Tab-separated table of C-alpha atoms and ligand atoms in Angstrom:
chain	number	residue	atom	x	y	z
A	27	MET	CA	-18.212	73.224	1.608
A	28	TYR	CA	-17.484	75.802	-1.339
A	29	LEU	CA	-21.220	76.562	-1.627
A	30	CYS	CA	-20.135	80.225	-2.785
A	31	SER	CA	-17.764	78.597	-5.589
A	32	ARG	CA	-20.451	76.298	-6.664
A	33	MET	CA	-22.988	79.116	-7.083
A	34	LYS	CA	-20.463	81.121	-9.113
A	35	ILE	CA	-19.863	78.128	-11.498
A	36	ARG	CA	-23.631	77.739	-11.789
A	37	ALA	CA	-24.010	81.122	-12.888
A	38	LEU	CA	-21.028	80.746	-15.201
A	39	ARG	CA	-22.755	77.745	-16.897
A	40	VAL	CA	-25.815	79.862	-17.671
A	41	VAL	CA	-23.758	82.751	-18.945
A	42	THR	CA	-20.724	81.335	-20.838
A	43	PRO	CA	-22.773	79.484	-23.586
A	44	LEU	CA	-24.321	82.753	-24.469
A	45	LEU	CA	-21.060	84.809	-24.946
A	46	THR	CA	-19.504	84.999	-28.520
A	47	PHE	CA	-15.595	85.050	-28.448
A	48	PRO	CA	-13.721	86.371	-31.462
A	49	LYS	CA	-11.961	83.609	-33.418
A	50	PRO	CA	-8.851	84.751	-35.667
A	51	PHE	CA	-8.899	84.323	-39.439
A	52	SER	CA	-6.257	81.429	-39.907
A	53	PHE	CA	-3.572	80.818	-42.164
A	54	VAL	CA	-2.447	77.119	-41.833
A	55	GLY	CA	0.403	75.041	-43.397
A	56	PRO	CA	4.128	75.477	-44.543
A	57	GLY	CA	4.510	79.097	-45.297
A	58	ALA	CA	1.568	80.110	-43.899
A	59	SER	CA	3.351	82.717	-41.847
A	60	LEU	CA	4.669	84.517	-45.056
A	61	SER	CA	1.107	84.385	-46.513
A	62	MET	CA	-0.267	86.202	-43.360
A	63	CYS	CA	2.584	88.729	-43.553
A	64	ARG	CA	1.480	89.483	-47.433
A	65	GLU	CA	-2.227	89.759	-46.314
A	66	ILE	CA	-1.046	92.298	-43.495
A	67	ALA	CA	0.872	94.417	-46.262
A	68	ALA	CA	-2.336	94.113	-48.395
A	69	GLN	CA	-4.379	95.888	-45.781
A	70	GLY	CA	-2.483	98.986	-46.065
A	71	LEU	CA	-0.776	98.914	-42.701
A	72	GLU	CA	2.589	100.908	-42.916
A	73	ARG	CA	4.531	100.367	-39.528
A	74	VAL	CA	4.801	96.999	-37.929
A	75	LEU	CA	6.188	95.935	-34.598
A	76	PHE	CA	7.230	92.327	-34.163
A	77	ILE	CA	7.211	91.154	-30.385
A	78	THR	CA	9.501	87.984	-29.968
A	79	ASP	CA	12.232	86.578	-27.913
A	80	ALA	CA	16.057	86.799	-28.549
A	81	ALA	CA	16.323	83.041	-29.079
A	82	LEU	CA	13.753	83.008	-31.947
A	83	LEU	CA	15.545	86.143	-33.455
A	84	LYS	CA	18.887	84.365	-33.480
A	85	LEU	CA	17.200	81.142	-35.094
A	86	GLY	CA	16.521	83.528	-37.932
A	87	ILE	CA	12.611	82.740	-37.489
A	88	VAL	CA	11.774	86.522	-37.680
A	89	ASP	CA	13.997	87.796	-40.493
A	90	PRO	CA	12.055	86.343	-43.426
A	91	LEU	CA	8.774	87.847	-42.214
A	92	ALA	CA	10.576	91.291	-41.354
A	93	ASP	CA	12.335	91.140	-44.913
A	94	LEU	CA	9.028	90.301	-46.775
A	95	LEU	CA	7.331	93.247	-44.946
A	96	GLN	CA	10.153	95.641	-45.648
A	97	GLY	CA	10.450	94.547	-49.275
A	98	LEU	CA	6.586	95.551	-49.632
A	99	GLY	CA	7.565	98.919	-48.267
A	100	LEU	CA	6.420	98.755	-44.595
A	101	VAL	CA	8.544	100.249	-41.775
A	102	VAL	CA	9.353	97.479	-39.290
A	103	GLU	CA	11.132	97.198	-35.852
A	104	VAL	CA	11.492	94.261	-33.690
A	105	PHE	CA	11.258	94.150	-29.866
A	106	SER	CA	13.016	90.955	-28.956
A	107	GLU	CA	13.388	91.299	-25.087
A	108	ILE	CA	10.605	88.749	-24.247
A	109	GLN	CA	11.886	86.024	-21.612
A	110	PRO	CA	10.074	82.788	-20.743
A	111	ASP	CA	7.099	83.680	-18.406
A	112	PRO	CA	7.255	87.317	-19.069
A	113	GLY	CA	6.845	89.656	-16.101
A	114	PHE	CA	5.552	93.347	-15.303
A	115	ASP	CA	9.088	94.816	-16.388
A	116	VAL	CA	9.028	93.659	-19.921
A	117	VAL	CA	5.479	94.295	-20.419
A	118	LEU	CA	6.028	97.908	-19.456
A	119	GLN	CA	9.034	98.144	-21.590
A	120	GLY	CA	7.047	96.872	-24.672
A	121	ALA	CA	4.280	99.453	-24.002
A	122	ALA	CA	7.082	102.145	-24.028
A	123	ARG	CA	8.450	100.915	-27.357
A	124	ILE	CA	4.871	100.978	-29.059
A	125	LYS	CA	4.614	104.665	-27.568
A	126	GLY	CA	8.094	105.503	-29.328
A	127	PHE	CA	7.766	103.499	-32.398
A	128	LYS	CA	4.096	104.236	-32.876
A	129	PRO	CA	3.174	101.082	-35.008
A	130	ASP	CA	-0.101	100.543	-36.773
A	131	ALA	CA	-0.013	96.951	-35.776
A	132	VAL	CA	1.760	94.347	-33.807
A	133	ILE	CA	2.775	90.750	-34.803
A	134	ALA	CA	3.867	88.270	-32.081
A	135	VAL	CA	6.245	85.562	-33.189
A	136	GLY	CA	7.066	82.857	-30.521
A	137	GLY	CA	5.712	80.658	-27.894
A	138	GLY	CA	3.037	81.329	-25.251
A	139	SER	CA	5.390	83.772	-23.524
A	140	SER	CA	6.018	86.154	-26.708
A	141	ILE	CA	2.165	85.969	-27.580
A	142	ASP	CA	1.091	86.592	-23.976
A	143	ALA	CA	3.508	89.482	-23.619
A	144	ALA	CA	2.379	90.964	-26.589
A	145	LYS	CA	-1.270	90.741	-25.477
A	146	ALA	CA	-0.475	92.232	-22.356
A	147	ILE	CA	1.765	95.068	-23.832
A	148	LEU	CA	-1.041	95.876	-26.267
A	149	LEU	CA	-3.716	96.241	-23.488
A	150	CYS	CA	-1.410	98.158	-21.410
A	151	HIS	CA	-0.719	100.473	-24.071
A	152	ALA	CA	-4.170	100.974	-25.104
A	153	ASN	CA	-5.421	101.670	-21.619
A	154	ASN	CA	-2.240	103.366	-20.369
A	155	CYS	CA	-2.190	101.379	-17.232
A	156	HIS	CA	0.263	98.875	-15.333
A	157	PRO	CA	-0.459	95.257	-16.326
A	158	ALA	CA	-1.391	94.382	-12.576
A	159	LYS	CA	-4.418	96.517	-13.077
A	160	LEU	CA	-5.507	94.096	-15.894
A	161	ARG	CA	-5.791	91.103	-13.597
A	162	GLY	CA	-8.749	88.856	-14.047
A	163	LEU	CA	-11.806	88.255	-15.948
A	164	TRP	CA	-13.156	91.620	-17.590
A	165	LEU	CA	-15.341	90.071	-20.521
A	166	TYR	CA	-17.571	92.533	-22.195
A	167	ALA	CA	-18.778	94.543	-19.221
A	168	LEU	CA	-16.016	97.064	-18.466
A	169	PRO	CA	-14.935	99.861	-20.618
A	170	ARG	CA	-11.441	98.939	-21.546
A	171	LYS	CA	-10.028	100.416	-24.814
A	172	ARG	CA	-9.245	98.242	-27.862
A	173	THR	CA	-5.723	97.587	-28.744
A	174	LEU	CA	-3.833	98.140	-31.960
A	175	PRO	CA	-4.467	95.425	-34.587
A	176	PHE	CA	-2.720	92.308	-33.409
A	177	PHE	CA	-1.533	89.189	-35.405
A	178	ALA	CA	-0.180	85.926	-33.826
A	179	ILE	CA	2.439	83.431	-35.305
A	180	PRO	CA	3.027	80.679	-32.629
A	181	THR	CA	6.261	78.773	-32.872
A	182	THR	CA	5.356	76.101	-30.298
A	183	ALA	CA	2.254	74.041	-30.183
A	184	GLY	CA	1.023	74.217	-26.603
A	185	THR	CA	-0.494	77.127	-25.152
A	186	GLY	CA	-3.109	78.126	-27.690
A	187	SER	CA	-2.470	81.719	-27.002
A	188	GLU	CA	-3.184	82.487	-30.524
A	189	VAL	CA	-6.746	81.752	-29.977
A	190	THR	CA	-7.367	82.410	-26.311
A	191	ILE	CA	-8.804	85.283	-24.552
A	192	VAL	CA	-6.160	85.113	-21.807
A	193	ALA	CA	-2.665	86.359	-21.331
A	194	ILE	CA	-0.364	85.029	-18.426
A	195	VAL	CA	1.793	87.572	-16.687
A	196	SER	CA	4.494	86.822	-14.022
A	197	ASP	CA	4.204	89.005	-10.834
A	198	ASN	CA	7.913	88.290	-9.999
A	199	ALA	CA	7.860	90.400	-6.738
A	200	ALA	CA	5.104	88.122	-5.316
A	201	HIS	CA	6.305	84.867	-7.115
A	202	THR	CA	3.130	84.306	-8.904
A	203	LYS	CA	1.426	84.400	-12.396
A	204	ILE	CA	-1.569	86.664	-12.946
A	205	PRO	CA	-4.099	85.789	-15.742
A	206	ILE	CA	-5.429	88.713	-17.771
A	207	ILE	CA	-8.825	87.699	-19.460
A	208	ASP	CA	-10.388	89.606	-22.207
A	209	PRO	CA	-11.964	89.103	-25.497
A	210	LYS	CA	-9.983	91.939	-26.749
A	211	LEU	CA	-6.697	89.954	-26.585
A	212	VAL	CA	-7.695	87.538	-29.490
A	213	PRO	CA	-5.506	88.364	-32.406
A	214	SER	CA	-7.437	89.240	-35.703
A	215	MET	CA	-5.230	86.812	-37.838
A	216	MET	CA	-2.900	83.978	-36.898
A	217	ALA	CA	-0.522	81.584	-38.769
A	218	LEU	CA	0.122	78.169	-37.920
A	219	ASP	CA	3.360	77.376	-39.896
A	220	PRO	CA	4.840	73.948	-39.039
A	221	LYS	CA	8.247	74.992	-40.659
A	222	LEU	CA	8.661	77.574	-37.993
A	223	MET	CA	8.164	74.637	-35.419
A	224	ALA	CA	10.875	72.140	-36.790
A	225	SER	CA	13.345	73.905	-34.792
A	226	LEU	CA	11.762	73.016	-31.407
A	227	PRO	CA	13.975	70.554	-29.689
A	228	PRO	CA	12.366	67.347	-28.105
A	229	VAL	CA	12.828	68.692	-24.555
A	230	ILE	CA	10.446	71.821	-25.611
A	231	THR	CA	8.137	69.824	-27.788
A	232	ALA	CA	7.140	67.380	-25.116
A	233	PRO	CA	6.014	69.891	-22.289
A	234	THR	CA	4.426	72.321	-24.820
A	235	GLY	CA	2.568	69.211	-26.267
A	236	MET	CA	1.493	68.110	-22.912
A	237	ASP	CA	0.392	71.681	-22.055
A	238	ALA	CA	-2.062	71.398	-25.105
A	239	LEU	CA	-3.188	67.963	-23.857
A	240	THR	CA	-3.813	69.391	-20.372
A	241	HIS	CA	-5.913	72.151	-21.766
A	242	ALA	CA	-8.033	69.803	-23.777
A	243	ILE	CA	-8.519	67.263	-20.841
A	244	GLU	CA	-9.343	70.115	-18.260
A	245	ALA	CA	-11.722	71.589	-20.579
A	246	TYR	CA	-13.317	68.260	-21.335
A	247	ILE	CA	-13.911	67.220	-17.546
A	248	SER	CA	-14.917	70.689	-16.830
A	249	THR	CA	-18.526	71.307	-15.424
A	250	LEU	CA	-18.598	74.204	-17.734
A	251	ALA	CA	-17.925	72.000	-20.999
A	252	THR	CA	-20.414	72.461	-23.910
A	253	ASP	CA	-21.234	70.323	-27.045
A	254	GLU	CA	-19.055	72.901	-29.028
A	255	THR	CA	-16.009	72.559	-26.435
A	256	ASP	CA	-16.494	68.703	-26.542
A	257	ARG	CA	-16.028	68.645	-30.434
A	258	TYR	CA	-12.721	70.695	-29.899
A	259	THR	CA	-11.322	68.708	-27.215
A	260	ARG	CA	-12.034	65.286	-28.652
A	261	MET	CA	-10.252	66.378	-31.965
A	262	ALA	CA	-7.559	67.831	-30.027
A	263	ILE	CA	-6.733	64.839	-27.706
A	264	THR	CA	-6.933	62.348	-30.521
A	265	SER	CA	-4.590	64.319	-32.577
A	266	ILE	CA	-2.049	64.910	-29.682
A	267	VAL	CA	-2.123	61.496	-28.709
A	268	ARG	CA	-1.113	60.424	-32.145
A	269	ASN	CA	1.101	63.090	-33.177
A	270	LEU	CA	3.152	64.315	-30.278
A	271	PRO	CA	5.166	61.232	-29.989
A	272	ILE	CA	6.040	61.651	-33.895
A	273	ALA	CA	6.853	65.153	-33.408
A	274	TYR	CA	8.891	64.322	-30.343
A	275	ALA	CA	10.912	61.539	-32.132
A	276	ASN	CA	11.227	63.623	-35.289
A	277	GLY	CA	10.940	67.333	-35.221
A	278	GLN	CA	11.169	67.755	-38.928
A	279	ASN	CA	7.921	65.916	-39.624
A	280	LEU	CA	6.014	68.884	-40.739
A	281	GLU	CA	2.721	66.995	-41.007
A	282	ALA	CA	2.803	65.954	-37.139
A	283	ARG	CA	3.998	69.609	-36.499
A	284	GLU	CA	0.938	70.944	-38.249
A	285	ARG	CA	-1.303	68.450	-36.659
A	286	MET	CA	0.030	69.597	-33.340
A	287	ALA	CA	-0.419	73.209	-34.095
A	288	VAL	CA	-4.218	72.852	-35.057
A	289	ALA	CA	-4.898	70.464	-32.077
A	290	SER	CA	-3.216	73.065	-29.592
A	291	CYS	CA	-5.671	75.852	-31.172
A	292	PHE	CA	-8.635	73.451	-30.823
A	293	ALA	CA	-7.541	72.861	-27.155
A	294	GLY	CA	-7.359	76.697	-26.778
A	295	LEU	CA	-10.853	77.317	-28.261
A	296	ALA	CA	-12.304	74.805	-25.801
A	297	PHE	CA	-10.608	76.080	-22.714
A	298	THR	CA	-11.328	79.614	-23.615
A	299	ARG	CA	-15.016	78.793	-22.987
A	300	ALA	CA	-14.975	75.600	-20.816
A	301	GLY	CA	-11.954	76.917	-18.618
A	302	VAL	CA	-9.365	74.784	-17.150
A	303	GLY	CA	-9.014	73.178	-13.521
A	304	TYR	CA	-6.799	72.367	-10.779
A	305	VAL	CA	-3.634	71.266	-12.895
A	306	HIS	CA	-3.482	74.929	-14.142
A	307	ALA	CA	-4.216	76.409	-10.784
A	308	LEU	CA	-1.459	74.496	-9.119
A	309	SER	CA	0.970	74.781	-11.985
A	310	HIS	CA	0.653	78.591	-12.215
A	311	GLN	CA	1.752	78.649	-8.500
A	312	LEU	CA	4.540	76.141	-8.902
A	313	GLY	CA	5.920	77.905	-12.027
A	314	GLY	CA	5.750	81.453	-10.335
A	315	LEU	CA	7.593	79.936	-7.325
A	316	TYR	CA	10.150	77.517	-8.865
A	317	HIS	CA	10.424	78.994	-12.362
A	318	VAL	CA	9.802	75.543	-14.070
A	319	PRO	CA	8.363	75.621	-17.492
A	320	HIS	CA	4.389	75.782	-17.718
A	321	GLY	CA	4.007	72.811	-19.913
A	322	LEU	CA	6.508	70.708	-17.697
A	323	ILE	CA	4.670	71.425	-14.330
A	324	ASN	CA	1.217	70.621	-16.248
A	325	ALA	CA	2.464	67.328	-17.554
A	326	ILE	CA	3.853	66.249	-13.882
A	327	VAL	CA	0.655	67.363	-12.104
A	328	LEU	CA	-2.038	66.132	-14.663
A	329	PRO	CA	-2.108	62.411	-13.716
A	330	HIS	CA	-2.326	63.252	-10.001
A	331	VAL	CA	-5.212	65.766	-10.529
A	332	LEU	CA	-7.012	63.085	-12.761
A	333	GLU	CA	-6.562	60.423	-10.068
A	334	PHE	CA	-8.020	62.570	-7.400
A	335	SER	CA	-10.937	63.914	-9.690
A	336	LYS	CA	-11.761	60.387	-11.451
A	337	SER	CA	-14.493	59.207	-9.173
A	338	HIS	CA	-16.468	62.541	-10.204
A	339	CYS	CA	-15.767	62.327	-13.806
A	340	ALA	CA	-15.168	58.579	-14.696
A	341	HIS	CA	-17.503	58.683	-17.580
A	342	ARG	CA	-15.904	61.623	-19.102
A	343	LEU	CA	-12.340	60.085	-18.707
A	344	ALA	CA	-13.891	56.650	-20.211
A	345	ASP	CA	-15.113	58.493	-23.200
A	346	LEU	CA	-11.335	59.846	-23.693
A	347	ALA	CA	-9.911	56.279	-23.084
A	348	ARG	CA	-12.301	55.201	-25.889
A	349	ILE	CA	-11.492	57.929	-28.541
A	350	VAL	CA	-7.830	57.207	-28.069
A	351	GLY	CA	-8.169	53.283	-27.998
A	352	VAL	CA	-7.117	52.362	-24.663
A	353	GLY	CA	-8.901	50.268	-21.981
A	354	SER	CA	-10.885	48.361	-24.449
A	355	SER	CA	-10.770	45.307	-22.143
A	356	ALA	CA	-12.013	47.226	-19.200
A	357	THR	CA	-15.583	46.583	-17.947
A	358	SER	CA	-16.529	49.823	-16.021
A	359	ASP	CA	-15.835	53.590	-16.549
A	360	LEU	CA	-13.473	53.727	-13.580
A	361	ASP	CA	-11.405	51.016	-15.068
A	362	ARG	CA	-11.318	52.997	-18.550
A	363	ALA	CA	-10.567	56.244	-16.573
A	364	ASP	CA	-7.538	54.420	-15.099
A	365	ALA	CA	-6.484	53.177	-18.620
A	366	PHE	CA	-6.590	56.867	-19.753
A	367	ILE	CA	-4.395	58.001	-16.851
A	368	ALA	CA	-2.001	55.304	-17.387
A	369	LEU	CA	-1.720	56.450	-21.135
A	370	ILE	CA	-0.899	59.883	-19.819
A	371	ARG	CA	1.940	58.547	-17.324
A	372	GLN	CA	3.263	56.285	-20.231
A	373	MET	CA	3.301	59.425	-22.522
A	374	ASN	CA	5.232	61.417	-19.853
A	375	GLN	CA	7.723	58.466	-19.138
A	376	ASN	CA	8.331	58.087	-23.041
A	377	MET	CA	9.313	61.684	-23.416
A	378	GLN	CA	11.535	61.557	-20.112
A	379	ILE	CA	9.319	64.014	-18.180
A	380	PRO	CA	9.943	63.866	-14.528
A	381	ASP	CA	7.416	62.891	-11.906
A	382	THR	CA	8.412	65.485	-9.288
A	383	VAL	CA	8.870	69.201	-9.260
A	384	GLN	CA	12.535	70.416	-8.521
A	385	GLY	CA	12.938	72.894	-5.625
A	386	LEU	CA	9.345	72.095	-4.368
A	387	SER	CA	9.321	72.843	-0.518
A	388	ARG	CA	6.755	71.808	2.083
A	389	ASN	CA	7.319	75.329	3.582
A	390	ASP	CA	5.401	76.561	0.443
A	391	PHE	CA	2.469	74.159	0.607
A	392	ASP	CA	0.163	76.739	2.278
A	393	THR	CA	0.983	79.604	-0.058
A	394	ILE	CA	0.571	77.302	-3.108
A	395	ILE	CA	-2.839	75.684	-1.916
A	396	GLY	CA	-4.276	79.207	-0.867
A	397	ARG	CA	-3.404	80.704	-4.195
A	398	ALA	CA	-4.572	77.842	-6.289
A	399	PHE	CA	-7.849	77.737	-4.538
A	400	ARG	CA	-8.186	81.463	-4.931
A	401	GLU	CA	-7.640	80.984	-8.761
A	402	ALA	CA	-9.810	77.922	-9.248
A	403	HIS	CA	-12.705	78.123	-6.785
A	404	GLY	CA	-15.732	80.211	-8.522
A	405	THR	CA	-13.788	80.381	-11.845
A	406	TYR	CA	-13.005	76.808	-12.938
A	407	GLY	CA	-15.501	74.045	-13.248
A	408	VAL	CA	-13.651	71.297	-11.559
A	409	PRO	CA	-15.445	68.162	-11.327
A	410	ARG	CA	-14.332	67.454	-7.634
A	411	TYR	CA	-13.370	70.200	-5.144
A	412	LEU	CA	-10.085	69.517	-3.511
A	413	GLY	CA	-9.789	70.138	0.290
A	414	ARG	CA	-6.841	71.692	2.016
A	415	LYS	CA	-5.619	68.204	3.413
A	416	GLN	CA	-6.227	66.478	-0.029
A	417	ALA	CA	-4.052	69.198	-1.795
A	418	ARG	CA	-1.315	68.739	0.746
A	419	GLU	CA	-1.407	64.899	-0.070
A	420	LEU	CA	-1.259	65.791	-3.762
A	421	LEU	CA	1.682	68.139	-3.474
A	422	GLU	CA	3.534	65.459	-1.264
A	423	LYS	CA	3.555	63.239	-4.234
A	424	LEU	CA	5.214	65.921	-6.327
A	425	MET	CA	8.209	66.290	-3.613
A	426	PRO	CA	11.563	65.668	-5.223
A	427	THR	CA	13.252	62.467	-3.902
A	428	GLN	CA	15.599	63.008	-1.088
A	429	LEU	CA	19.050	61.675	-1.802
A	430	GLY	CA	21.015	59.844	1.048
B	524	NAD	N1	-2.389	82.479	-23.135
B	524	NAD	C1	-2.924	81.441	-22.864
B	524	NAD	O1	-3.977	80.832	-23.225
B	524	NAD	C2	-1.742	80.530	-22.162
B	524	NAD	C3	-2.130	79.047	-22.081
B	524	NAD	C4	-1.235	78.361	-21.376
B	524	NAD	C5	0.069	78.920	-21.136
B	524	NAD	N2	0.386	80.142	-21.219
B	524	NAD	C6	1.660	80.912	-20.870
B	524	NAD	O2	2.575	80.692	-22.135
B	524	NAD	C7	4.025	80.506	-21.482
B	524	NAD	C8	4.538	79.301	-21.929
B	524	NAD	O3	4.600	79.320	-23.424
B	524	NAD	P1	5.221	78.222	-24.208
B	524	NAD	O4	5.187	76.902	-23.526
B	524	NAD	O5	4.907	78.237	-25.594
B	524	NAD	O6	6.897	78.543	-24.177
B	524	NAD	P2	7.782	79.659	-24.242
B	524	NAD	O7	7.037	80.790	-25.205
B	524	NAD	O8	8.220	80.354	-22.843
B	524	NAD	O9	9.117	79.215	-25.116
B	524	NAD	C9	9.811	78.322	-24.431
B	524	NAD	C10	11.156	78.356	-25.053
B	524	NAD	O10	11.238	77.800	-26.439
B	524	NAD	C11	11.774	78.503	-27.126
B	524	NAD	N3	11.115	78.315	-28.686
B	524	NAD	C12	9.927	78.770	-28.938
B	524	NAD	N4	9.846	78.427	-30.251
B	524	NAD	C13	10.724	77.792	-30.749
B	524	NAD	C14	11.158	77.242	-31.887
B	524	NAD	N5	10.198	77.192	-32.991
B	524	NAD	N6	12.378	76.648	-31.989
B	524	NAD	C15	13.157	76.651	-31.014
B	524	NAD	N7	12.837	77.128	-29.751
B	524	NAD	C16	11.756	77.907	-29.608
B	524	NAD	C17	11.620	79.851	-26.625
B	524	NAD	O11	12.781	80.698	-27.100
B	524	NAD	C18	11.864	79.694	-25.213
B	524	NAD	O12	13.288	79.612	-24.862
B	524	NAD	C19	3.761	80.501	-20.151
B	524	NAD	O13	4.061	81.885	-19.569
B	524	NAD	C20	2.361	80.161	-19.713
B	524	NAD	O14	1.938	80.560	-18.359
B	524	NAD	C21	-0.540	80.950	-21.874
B	525	FE2	FE1	-1.651	75.950	-20.089
């Protein structure tokens, strides 16, 4: 079963370590976003378009950055139409805004939705095409045009989009999300500024942090993991397990916020090379159908996929148990793996993350499974392949409890 997918993954295992992916120049620490804007002005750019969402604009996160650039003589406009899980329409609107304003560069300020939207807008604008045409993995082989200079300022610590070669865009008509994968999507500079993350409420801190944890874990158990990605994922997982509860309990703790932001980048660097797995393949479909936030779905699905996979990656999950200091009395890798999965369930519970997916319907199981398999098989180095029956059993565990 899945012979073709296994062969594709084997080929990817040979090819991906040979690829070099760009990494952005990084500004890190309180005030890093202002430092990056000063650097942008020093590069002689004259017209800059900010891409963000209305909530962040209202919170006053963009104003100091725009004011600084204007004070340095740049012409600045703000496109603040981005919605969570941006769709084709907003991407096309953004590309039209670039055509009209003719900026020299774009700065994305926001969570994964704003950064991903900016990436898709830039690539659509550069290649004068619809976002649906950008679907999938293009790497270096195909002649896509380069985008305008692009800079990113994440305001959540979760997606790692500021360092990844991926943008996720929603196809709202088909109720699904499509990945656009291209090394041209990596910004040339990014700023990790914990001050901009202090306003994140616990209800967003928790799922975004669990998204970063999921990236790191899926990259670590991937059969495409390398020594380099292992270093990133170990650092990310240790830091998230330690700092996410602190940032959740006290959003003003800038040290924990900064460590979460760095960990999220490490996780992003890891999955850019090692890929993700079934958690993401399922969560993209569940998010597209039911509009549940990406990180929240990941957090709910993660323990179930690990339970299913553990027999084929117990030694890797046991490593993770060791580095975060759980399961020390366990006598086998499988027991240590169980201790690690129990820790994830405990983190979810402590942060009041539910364990079922609101709105999930058995009528959609076949669609979800078909699409998730299409996304994962031959693309993600999953340690154990799911069959349709096993996938149905897994989804059954996510069904909301029936009342009455
Ligand atoms: N490109 C990638 O590599 C990648 C990886 C994982 C997920 N994603 C995608 O990223 C998107 C999710 O991004 P996200 O989880 O960062 O959430 P998001 O960008 O959708 O933001 C969620 C909410 O948080 C608010 N918010 C953001 N920063 C805030 C702050 N500092 N203070 C107060 N409110 C703030 C936003 O206004 C929004 O309402 C999904 O579409 C997902 O598919 C992309
Ligand atoms: Fe994710």
